[in-house]
Coordinates of C-alpha atoms in Angstrom, one line a residue:
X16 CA -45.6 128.3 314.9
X17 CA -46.7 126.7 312.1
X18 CA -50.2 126.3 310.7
X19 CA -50.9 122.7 312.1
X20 CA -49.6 124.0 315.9
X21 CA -51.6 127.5 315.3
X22 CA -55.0 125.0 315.0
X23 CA -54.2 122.6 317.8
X24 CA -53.4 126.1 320.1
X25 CA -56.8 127.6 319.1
X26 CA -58.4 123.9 319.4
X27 CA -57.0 124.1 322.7
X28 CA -57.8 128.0 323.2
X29 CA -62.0 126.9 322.7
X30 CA -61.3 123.6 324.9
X31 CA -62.9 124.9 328.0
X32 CA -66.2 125.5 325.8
X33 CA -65.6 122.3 323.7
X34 CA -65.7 120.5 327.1
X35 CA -68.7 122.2 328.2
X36 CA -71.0 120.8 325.0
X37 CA -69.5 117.3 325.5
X38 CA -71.1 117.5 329.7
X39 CA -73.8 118.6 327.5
X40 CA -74.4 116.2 325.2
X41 CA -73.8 113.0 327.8
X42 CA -75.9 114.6 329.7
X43 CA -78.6 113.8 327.5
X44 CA -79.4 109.9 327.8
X45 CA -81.8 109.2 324.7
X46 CA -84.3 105.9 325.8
X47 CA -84.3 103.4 322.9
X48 CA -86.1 101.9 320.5
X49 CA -88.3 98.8 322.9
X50 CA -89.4 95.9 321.3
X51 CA -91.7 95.1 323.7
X52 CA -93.3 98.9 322.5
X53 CA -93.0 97.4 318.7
X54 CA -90.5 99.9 318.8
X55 CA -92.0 102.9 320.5
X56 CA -90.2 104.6 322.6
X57 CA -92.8 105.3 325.4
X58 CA -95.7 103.0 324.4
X59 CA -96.5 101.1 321.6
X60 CA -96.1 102.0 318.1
X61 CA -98.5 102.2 315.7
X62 CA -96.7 103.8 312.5
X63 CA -92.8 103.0 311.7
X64 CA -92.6 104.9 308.8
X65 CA -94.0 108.4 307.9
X66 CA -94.5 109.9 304.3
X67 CA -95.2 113.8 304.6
X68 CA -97.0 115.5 301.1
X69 CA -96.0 118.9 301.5
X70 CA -97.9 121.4 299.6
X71 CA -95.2 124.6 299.5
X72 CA -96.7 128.0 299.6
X73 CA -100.3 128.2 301.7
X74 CA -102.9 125.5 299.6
X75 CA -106.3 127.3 299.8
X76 CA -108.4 125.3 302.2
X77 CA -111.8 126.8 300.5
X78 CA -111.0 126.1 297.1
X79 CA -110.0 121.9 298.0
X80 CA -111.9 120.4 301.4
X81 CA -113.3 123.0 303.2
X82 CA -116.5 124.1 301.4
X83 CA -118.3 127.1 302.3
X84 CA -121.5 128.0 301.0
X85 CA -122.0 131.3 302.9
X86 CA -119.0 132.4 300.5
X87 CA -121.7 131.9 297.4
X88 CA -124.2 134.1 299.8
X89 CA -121.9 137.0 300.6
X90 CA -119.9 137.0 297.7
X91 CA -119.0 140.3 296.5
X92 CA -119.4 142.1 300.0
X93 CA -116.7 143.9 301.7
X94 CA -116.5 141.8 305.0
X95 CA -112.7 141.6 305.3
X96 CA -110.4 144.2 307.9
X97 CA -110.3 147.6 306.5
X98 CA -106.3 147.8 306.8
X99 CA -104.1 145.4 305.4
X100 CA -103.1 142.7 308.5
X101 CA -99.6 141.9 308.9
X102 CA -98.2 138.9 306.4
X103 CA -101.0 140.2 303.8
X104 CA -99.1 141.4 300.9
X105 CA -102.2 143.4 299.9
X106 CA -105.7 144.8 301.2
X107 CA -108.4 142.7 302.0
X108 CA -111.0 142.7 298.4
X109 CA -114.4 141.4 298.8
X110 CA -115.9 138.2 299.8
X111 CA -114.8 135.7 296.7
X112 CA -116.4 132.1 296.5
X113 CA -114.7 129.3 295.1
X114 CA -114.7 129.1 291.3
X115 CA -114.5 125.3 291.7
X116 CA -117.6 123.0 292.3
X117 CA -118.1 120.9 295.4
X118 CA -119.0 117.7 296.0
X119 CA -120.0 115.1 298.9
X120 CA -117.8 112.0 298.7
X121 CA -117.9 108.5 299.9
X122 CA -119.6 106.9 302.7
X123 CA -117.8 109.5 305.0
X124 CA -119.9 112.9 302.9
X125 CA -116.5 114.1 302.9
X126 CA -117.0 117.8 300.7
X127 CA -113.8 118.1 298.0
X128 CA -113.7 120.7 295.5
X129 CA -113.0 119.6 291.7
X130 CA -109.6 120.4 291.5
X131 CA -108.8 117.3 293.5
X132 CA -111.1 114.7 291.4
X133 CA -109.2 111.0 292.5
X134 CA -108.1 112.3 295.8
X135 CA -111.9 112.6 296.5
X136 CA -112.3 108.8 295.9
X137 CA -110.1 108.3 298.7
X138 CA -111.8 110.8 301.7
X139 CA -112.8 107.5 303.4
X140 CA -109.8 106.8 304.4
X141 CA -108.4 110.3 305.5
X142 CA -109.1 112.2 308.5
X143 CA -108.8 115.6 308.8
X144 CA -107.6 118.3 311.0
X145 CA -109.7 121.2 309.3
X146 CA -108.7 124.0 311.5
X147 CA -105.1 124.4 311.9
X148 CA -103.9 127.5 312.6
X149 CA -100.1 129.0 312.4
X150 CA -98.7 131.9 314.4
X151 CA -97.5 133.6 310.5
X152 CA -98.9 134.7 307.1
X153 CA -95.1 134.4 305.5
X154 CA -94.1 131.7 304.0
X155 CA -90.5 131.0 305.7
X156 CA -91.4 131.5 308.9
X157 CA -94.8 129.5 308.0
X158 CA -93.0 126.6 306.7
X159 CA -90.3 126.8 309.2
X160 CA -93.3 126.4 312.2
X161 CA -95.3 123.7 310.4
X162 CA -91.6 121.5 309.9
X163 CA -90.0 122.5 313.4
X164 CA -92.3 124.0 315.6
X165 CA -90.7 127.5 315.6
X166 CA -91.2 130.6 313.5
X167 CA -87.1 130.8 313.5
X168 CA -84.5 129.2 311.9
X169 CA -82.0 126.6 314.0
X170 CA -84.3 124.2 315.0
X171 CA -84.4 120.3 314.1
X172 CA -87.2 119.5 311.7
X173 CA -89.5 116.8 312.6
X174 CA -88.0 114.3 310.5
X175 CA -84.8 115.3 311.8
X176 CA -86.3 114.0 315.6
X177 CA -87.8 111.5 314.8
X178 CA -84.8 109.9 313.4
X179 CA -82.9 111.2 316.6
X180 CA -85.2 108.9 318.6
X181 CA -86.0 105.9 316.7
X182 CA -82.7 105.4 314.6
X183 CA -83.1 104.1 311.1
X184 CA -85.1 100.7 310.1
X185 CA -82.5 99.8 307.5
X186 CA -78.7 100.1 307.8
X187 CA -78.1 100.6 303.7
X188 CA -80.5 103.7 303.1
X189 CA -80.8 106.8 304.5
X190 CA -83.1 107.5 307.6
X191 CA -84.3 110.5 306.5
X192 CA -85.1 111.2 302.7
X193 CA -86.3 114.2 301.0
X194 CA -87.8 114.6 297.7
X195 CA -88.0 118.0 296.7
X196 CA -89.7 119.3 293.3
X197 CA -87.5 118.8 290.5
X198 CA -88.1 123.0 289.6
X199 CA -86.4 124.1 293.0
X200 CA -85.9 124.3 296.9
X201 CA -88.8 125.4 298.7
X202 CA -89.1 128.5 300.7
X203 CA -86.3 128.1 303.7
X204 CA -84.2 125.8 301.3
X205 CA -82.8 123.4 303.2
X206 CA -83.6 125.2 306.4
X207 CA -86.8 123.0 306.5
X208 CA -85.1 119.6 306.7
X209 CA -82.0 120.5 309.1
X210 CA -81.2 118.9 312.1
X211 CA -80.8 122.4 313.8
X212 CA -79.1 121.3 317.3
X213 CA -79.5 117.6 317.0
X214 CA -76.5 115.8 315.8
X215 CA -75.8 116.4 312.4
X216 CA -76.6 113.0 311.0
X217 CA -80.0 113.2 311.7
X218 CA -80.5 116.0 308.7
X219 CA -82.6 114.9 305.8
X220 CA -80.7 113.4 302.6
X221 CA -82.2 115.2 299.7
X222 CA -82.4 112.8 296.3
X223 CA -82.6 114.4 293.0
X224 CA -86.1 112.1 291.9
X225 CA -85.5 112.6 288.2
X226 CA -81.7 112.7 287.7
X227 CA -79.8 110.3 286.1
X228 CA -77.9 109.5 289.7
X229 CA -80.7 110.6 292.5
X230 CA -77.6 111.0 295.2
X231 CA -74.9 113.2 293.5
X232 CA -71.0 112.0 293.8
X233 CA -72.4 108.5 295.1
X234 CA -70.3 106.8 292.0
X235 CA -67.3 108.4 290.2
X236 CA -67.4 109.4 287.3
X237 CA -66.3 107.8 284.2
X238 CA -63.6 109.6 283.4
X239 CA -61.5 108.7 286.9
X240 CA -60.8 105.0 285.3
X241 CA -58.5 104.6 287.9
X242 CA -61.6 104.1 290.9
X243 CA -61.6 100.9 290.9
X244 CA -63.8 99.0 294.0
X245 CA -60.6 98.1 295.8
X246 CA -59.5 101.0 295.7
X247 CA -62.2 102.7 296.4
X248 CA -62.1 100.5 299.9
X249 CA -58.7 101.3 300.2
X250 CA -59.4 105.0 300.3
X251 CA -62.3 105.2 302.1
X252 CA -60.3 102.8 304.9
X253 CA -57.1 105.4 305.0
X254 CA -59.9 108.3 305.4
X255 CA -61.9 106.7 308.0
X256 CA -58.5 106.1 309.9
X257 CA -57.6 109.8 309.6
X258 CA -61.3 111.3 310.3
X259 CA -61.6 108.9 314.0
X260 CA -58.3 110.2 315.2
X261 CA -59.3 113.7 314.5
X262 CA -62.7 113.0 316.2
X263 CA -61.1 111.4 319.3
X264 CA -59.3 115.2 319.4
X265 CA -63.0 116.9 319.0
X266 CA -65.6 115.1 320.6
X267 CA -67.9 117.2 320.9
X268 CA -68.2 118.4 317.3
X269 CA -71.4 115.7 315.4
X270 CA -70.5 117.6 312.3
X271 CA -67.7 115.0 311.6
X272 CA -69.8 112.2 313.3
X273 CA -72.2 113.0 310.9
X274 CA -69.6 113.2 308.2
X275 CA -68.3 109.6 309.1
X276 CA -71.4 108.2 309.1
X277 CA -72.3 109.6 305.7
X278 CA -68.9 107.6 304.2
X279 CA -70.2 104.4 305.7
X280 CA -73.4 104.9 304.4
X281 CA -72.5 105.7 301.0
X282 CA -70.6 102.7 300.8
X283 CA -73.7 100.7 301.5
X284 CA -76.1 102.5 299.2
X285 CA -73.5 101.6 296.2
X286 CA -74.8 98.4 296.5
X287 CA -78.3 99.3 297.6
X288 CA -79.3 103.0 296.4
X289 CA -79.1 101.8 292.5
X290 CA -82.3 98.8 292.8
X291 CA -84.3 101.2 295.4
X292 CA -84.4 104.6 293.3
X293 CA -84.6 103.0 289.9
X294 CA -88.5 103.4 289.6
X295 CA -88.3 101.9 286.0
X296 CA -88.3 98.1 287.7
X297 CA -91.9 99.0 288.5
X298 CA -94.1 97.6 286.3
X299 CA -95.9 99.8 283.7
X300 CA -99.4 99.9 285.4
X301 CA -98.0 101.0 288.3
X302 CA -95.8 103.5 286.9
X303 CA -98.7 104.8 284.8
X304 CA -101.5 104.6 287.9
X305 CA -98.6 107.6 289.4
X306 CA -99.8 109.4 286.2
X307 CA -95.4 109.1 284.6
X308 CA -96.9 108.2 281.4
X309 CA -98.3 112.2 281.8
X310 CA -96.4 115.5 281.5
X311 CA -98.8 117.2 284.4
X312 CA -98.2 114.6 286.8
X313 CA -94.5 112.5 285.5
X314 CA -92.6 114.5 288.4
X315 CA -94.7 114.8 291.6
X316 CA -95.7 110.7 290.2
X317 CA -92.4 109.5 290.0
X318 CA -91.6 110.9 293.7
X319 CA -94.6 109.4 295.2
X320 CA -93.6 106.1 294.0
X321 CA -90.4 106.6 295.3
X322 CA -91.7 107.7 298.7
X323 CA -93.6 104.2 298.4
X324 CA -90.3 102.3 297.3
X325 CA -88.5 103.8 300.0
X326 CA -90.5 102.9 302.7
X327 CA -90.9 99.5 301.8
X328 CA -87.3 98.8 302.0
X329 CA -87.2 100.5 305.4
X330 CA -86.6 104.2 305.0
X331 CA -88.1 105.8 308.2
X332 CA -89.1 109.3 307.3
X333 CA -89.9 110.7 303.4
X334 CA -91.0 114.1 302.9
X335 CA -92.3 114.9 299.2
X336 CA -92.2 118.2 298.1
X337 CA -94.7 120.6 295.7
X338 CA -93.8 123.6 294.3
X339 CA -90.3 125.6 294.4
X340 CA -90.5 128.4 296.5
X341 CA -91.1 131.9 294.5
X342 CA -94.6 133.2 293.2
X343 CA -95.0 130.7 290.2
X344 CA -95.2 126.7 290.2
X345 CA -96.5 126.4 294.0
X346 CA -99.5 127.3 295.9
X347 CA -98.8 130.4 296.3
X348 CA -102.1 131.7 294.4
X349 CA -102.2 135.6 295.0
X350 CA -103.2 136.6 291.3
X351 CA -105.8 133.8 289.8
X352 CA -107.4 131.2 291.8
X353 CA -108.7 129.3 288.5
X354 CA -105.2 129.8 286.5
X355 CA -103.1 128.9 289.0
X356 CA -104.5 126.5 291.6
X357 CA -105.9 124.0 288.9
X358 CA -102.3 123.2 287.3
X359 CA -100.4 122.3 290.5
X360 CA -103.6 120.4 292.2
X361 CA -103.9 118.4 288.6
X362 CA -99.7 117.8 289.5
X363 CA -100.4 115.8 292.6
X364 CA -103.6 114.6 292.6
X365 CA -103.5 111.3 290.6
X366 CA -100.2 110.6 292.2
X367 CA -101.4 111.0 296.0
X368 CA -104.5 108.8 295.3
X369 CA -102.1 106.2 293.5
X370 CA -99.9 106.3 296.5
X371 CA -102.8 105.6 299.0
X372 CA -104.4 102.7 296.9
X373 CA -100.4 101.4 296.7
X374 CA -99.9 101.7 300.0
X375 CA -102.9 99.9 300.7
X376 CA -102.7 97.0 298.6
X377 CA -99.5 96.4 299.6
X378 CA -100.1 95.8 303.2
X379 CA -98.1 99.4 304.0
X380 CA -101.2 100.9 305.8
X381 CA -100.8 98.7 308.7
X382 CA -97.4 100.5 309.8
X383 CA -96.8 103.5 307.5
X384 CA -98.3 107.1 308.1
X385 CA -99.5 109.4 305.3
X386 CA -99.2 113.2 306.0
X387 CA -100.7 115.6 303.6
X388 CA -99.9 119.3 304.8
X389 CA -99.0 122.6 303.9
X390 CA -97.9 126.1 305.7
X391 CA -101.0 128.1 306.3
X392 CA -104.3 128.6 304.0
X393 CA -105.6 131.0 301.9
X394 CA -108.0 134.6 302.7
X395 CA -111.9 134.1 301.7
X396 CA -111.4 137.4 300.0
X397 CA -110.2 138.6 297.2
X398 CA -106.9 140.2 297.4
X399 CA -107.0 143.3 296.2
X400 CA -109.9 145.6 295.4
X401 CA -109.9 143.9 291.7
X402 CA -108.3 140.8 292.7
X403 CA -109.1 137.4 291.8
X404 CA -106.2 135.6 293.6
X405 CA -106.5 134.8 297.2
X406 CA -104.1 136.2 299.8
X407 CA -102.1 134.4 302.9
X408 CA -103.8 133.2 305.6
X409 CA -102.7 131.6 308.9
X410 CA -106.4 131.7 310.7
X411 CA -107.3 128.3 309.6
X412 CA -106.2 125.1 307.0
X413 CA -106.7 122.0 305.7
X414 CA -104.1 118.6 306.8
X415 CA -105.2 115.1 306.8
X416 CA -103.5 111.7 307.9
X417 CA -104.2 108.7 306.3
X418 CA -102.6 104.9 307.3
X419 CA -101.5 103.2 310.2
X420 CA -103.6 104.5 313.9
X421 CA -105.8 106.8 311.7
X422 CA -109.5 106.4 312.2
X423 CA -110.7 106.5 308.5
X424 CA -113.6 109.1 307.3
X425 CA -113.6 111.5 310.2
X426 CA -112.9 115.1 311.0
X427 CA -111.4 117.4 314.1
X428 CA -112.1 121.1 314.3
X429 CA -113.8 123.7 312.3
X430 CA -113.2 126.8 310.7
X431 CA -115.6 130.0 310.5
X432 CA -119.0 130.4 308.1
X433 CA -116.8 131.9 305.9
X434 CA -113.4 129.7 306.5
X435 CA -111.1 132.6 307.6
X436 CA -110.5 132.0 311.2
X437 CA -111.2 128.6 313.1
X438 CA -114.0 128.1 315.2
X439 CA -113.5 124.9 317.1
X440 CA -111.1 122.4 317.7
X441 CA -108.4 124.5 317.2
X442 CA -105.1 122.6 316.3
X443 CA -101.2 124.3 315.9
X444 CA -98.4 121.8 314.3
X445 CA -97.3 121.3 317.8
X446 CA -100.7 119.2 317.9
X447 CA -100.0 117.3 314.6
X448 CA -96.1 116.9 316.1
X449 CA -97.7 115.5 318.8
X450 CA -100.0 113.1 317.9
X451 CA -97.5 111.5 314.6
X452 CA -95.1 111.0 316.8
X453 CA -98.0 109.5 319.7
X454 CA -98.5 107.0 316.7
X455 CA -95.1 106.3 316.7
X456 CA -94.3 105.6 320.2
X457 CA -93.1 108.4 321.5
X458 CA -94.9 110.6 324.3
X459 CA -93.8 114.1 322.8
X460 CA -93.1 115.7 326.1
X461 CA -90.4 113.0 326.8
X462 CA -88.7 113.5 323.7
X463 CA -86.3 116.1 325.0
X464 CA -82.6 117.2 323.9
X465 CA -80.7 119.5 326.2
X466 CA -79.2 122.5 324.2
X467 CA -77.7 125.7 325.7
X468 CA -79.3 124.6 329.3
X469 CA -83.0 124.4 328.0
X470 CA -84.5 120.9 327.7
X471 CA -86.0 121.8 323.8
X472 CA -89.2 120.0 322.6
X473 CA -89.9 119.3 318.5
X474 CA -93.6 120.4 320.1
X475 CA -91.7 122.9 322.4
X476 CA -94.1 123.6 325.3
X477 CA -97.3 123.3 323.7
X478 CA -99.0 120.1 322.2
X479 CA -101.8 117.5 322.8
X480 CA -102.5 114.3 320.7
X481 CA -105.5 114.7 319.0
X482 CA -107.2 111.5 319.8
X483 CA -110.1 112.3 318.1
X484 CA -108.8 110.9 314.8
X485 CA -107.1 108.2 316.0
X486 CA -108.4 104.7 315.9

């Protein structure tokens, strides 16, 4: 037997479950896209496009928009659990106020800390959700929940869904992008942007921001003088010929759907990819207002204005990273609140208060969704009996939305006196889930794919639309 016939036998051997996950997967009858919903799936959409500002490793809500002043009053008491919870990677110090100075901001009286200085200018037109709450103290699982909804690995991301349901905007860019930081992956790798169970095209397409080509492999290099266009078309016509026979033979498998569609894509974004990522067409007050004219802020800036570039030529989901995953370069702040917070806020501060006056005067806001977010928060106490870091905390956080179906200057939830635990107005990502992709169209409960018998959720059962920052 040789190797070809020993494949199709064991093709044929698995063909009983192959034709299983093909019922499977017809089962499933996705609605579509209505214009009559401006696109929505269930109801009208608001938002087309979404850019999520994820701030990798736990941003300390008490040291950026959640000010506590009973922290000044108790500071230096011993108020926290007398053993060490699970997810701390330390015991509980005293009571430690912020180091940084608060301020009331715009008409809203929005209270922002000094490490964020421009993003304050901008509070009236955010809303925030200040007391989220996650199920974890550690990061993966943290960051895992807050992009899929589950503490485990295997699960579409959110970007991942939403691209399941709404299909892309543009047929020569990716629907789907990822910008991660230029120093590294974050915690999960590229376990937060999969498309878990979904059909593999829907994963995100991560772009190297700052490299001299964003997509790797997109052009040969210039060595293999022989790629010429034509025959560059000629090749990618004999492959395409090969890879639909072999998917007739396996229909059930989206990996080479996915890979298919990837070929035809890249064939596009030859054409397209090179004017949309090249940031320098921008003019130089605009490349400057991202703070690229500044070491602090060139990378996060240059991803934010590609976030906004991306959008605009009809790129449905961006997620922009900060911070690499390890215990340097993030928000991960476990050892010095002053040393280490202040450097990576300074990093994307300009840039996110660049992005939301760009957004704006370019008439984005009326369809395109701004997410800042991050995994969990920080303690209110020291960690460590000497410490003057902070140490995880899922209790409570900080997220606001800004943009399209955001009602501008308000506020959902609290957290505690001393911002360890919420106390109101409790909200989970399945609650954020829920109400982006409410703005989008979509009725979160609807949005269903059947996998393994279970009808699974991006919200799974959990969820309500938080309509109290909605316009």
């Amino acid at each position: 037997m040789n190797a070809l016939n020993r494949r199709s036998f064991i093709s044929r051997l698995g063909g009983g479950f192959g034709a299983l996950a093909v019922t499977d997967l017809l089962a499933h009858d996705l609605a579509k896209p209505r214009p009559e919903f401006n696109g929505g799936l269930h109801h009208r959409a608001k938002v087309k496009r979404v850019i999520q500002l994820f701030m990798n490793g736990g941003a300390s809500q008490i040291d950026t928009y959640d000010y506590k002043p009973e922290l000044i009053r108790f500071h230096g008491q011993k108020l926290g659990p007398k053993e060490k919870p699970e997810g701390f990677t330390d015991i509980a110090g005293s009571v430690m106020k912020s180091p940084f100075a608060f301020k009331q901001h715009g008409q809203s009286g929005r209270w922002v800390s000094s490490v964020f200085p421009e993003q304050a200018k901008c509070v009236d037109d955010m809303a925030f959700l200040m007391a989220m709450a996650s199920k974890t103290n550690v990061h993966g699982p943290g960051a895992y929940m807050m992009n899929t909804g589950f503490v485990l690995p295997g699960f579409p991301c959110m970007g991942a869904w939403i691209s399941y349901a709404l299909g892309n905007l543009t047929d020569n860019l990716p629907t789907f992008v990822v910008l991660p930081d230029s120093r590294g992956l974050p915690y999960n790798q590229k376990g937060n942007f999969s498309a878990g169970f979904l059909p593999a095209k829907h994963q995100g397409t991560l772009i190297e921001a700052g490299a001299k080509q964003p997509i790797p492999d997109l052009f040969a290099k210039d060595r293999f003088r022989f790629v010429s266009a034509e025959a560059d078309r000629d090749g990618l016509a004999l492959l395409d010929r090969f890879n639909r026979a072999h998917a007739e033979r396996n229909p059930g498998d989206s990996r080479l759907e996915a890979r298919l569609a990837s070929y035809e894509l890249a064939a596009k974004m030859q054409l397209s990819a090179p004017e949309a990522f090249d940031v320098s067409r921008e003019s130089e007050t605009t490349r400057n207002a991202y703070g690229m004219d500044k070491p602090v802020t060139e990378d996060f800036g240059r991803r934010c204005l590609l976030a906004r570039r991306l959008v605009e030529r009809g790129v449905r989901f961006v997620q922009v990273w900060s911070g690499p995953q390890g215990a340097v370069n993030n928000w991960d702040n476990h050892a010095n609140m002053e040393k280490e917070l202040v450097p990576i806020a300074a990093s994307v501060d300009q840039p996110i208060a660049a992005l939301i006056r760009d957004l704006k005067a370019r008439g984005l806001f009326e369809d395109t969704l701004l997410v800042w977010s991050t995994e969990f928060g920080r303690t209110p106490f020291a960690q460590g009996s000497e410490g003057i870091g902070r140490d995880h905390n899922g209790g409570t956080f900080v997220t606001w939305l800004a943009g399209a179906g955001i009602k501008t200057g308000v506020s959902h939830g609290r957290s505690d006196d001393l911002g360890y635990q919420t106390a109101e107005g409790r909200t989970y990502c399945y609650d954020l889930h829920a109400t982006i992709l409410h703005l989008m169209g979509i009725d979160h409960t609807k949005l269903t794919y059947r996998h393994l018998g279970i009808d699974r959720r991006l919200t799974d059962v959990h969820g309500e639309v938080v309509r109290t920052i909605l316009a």
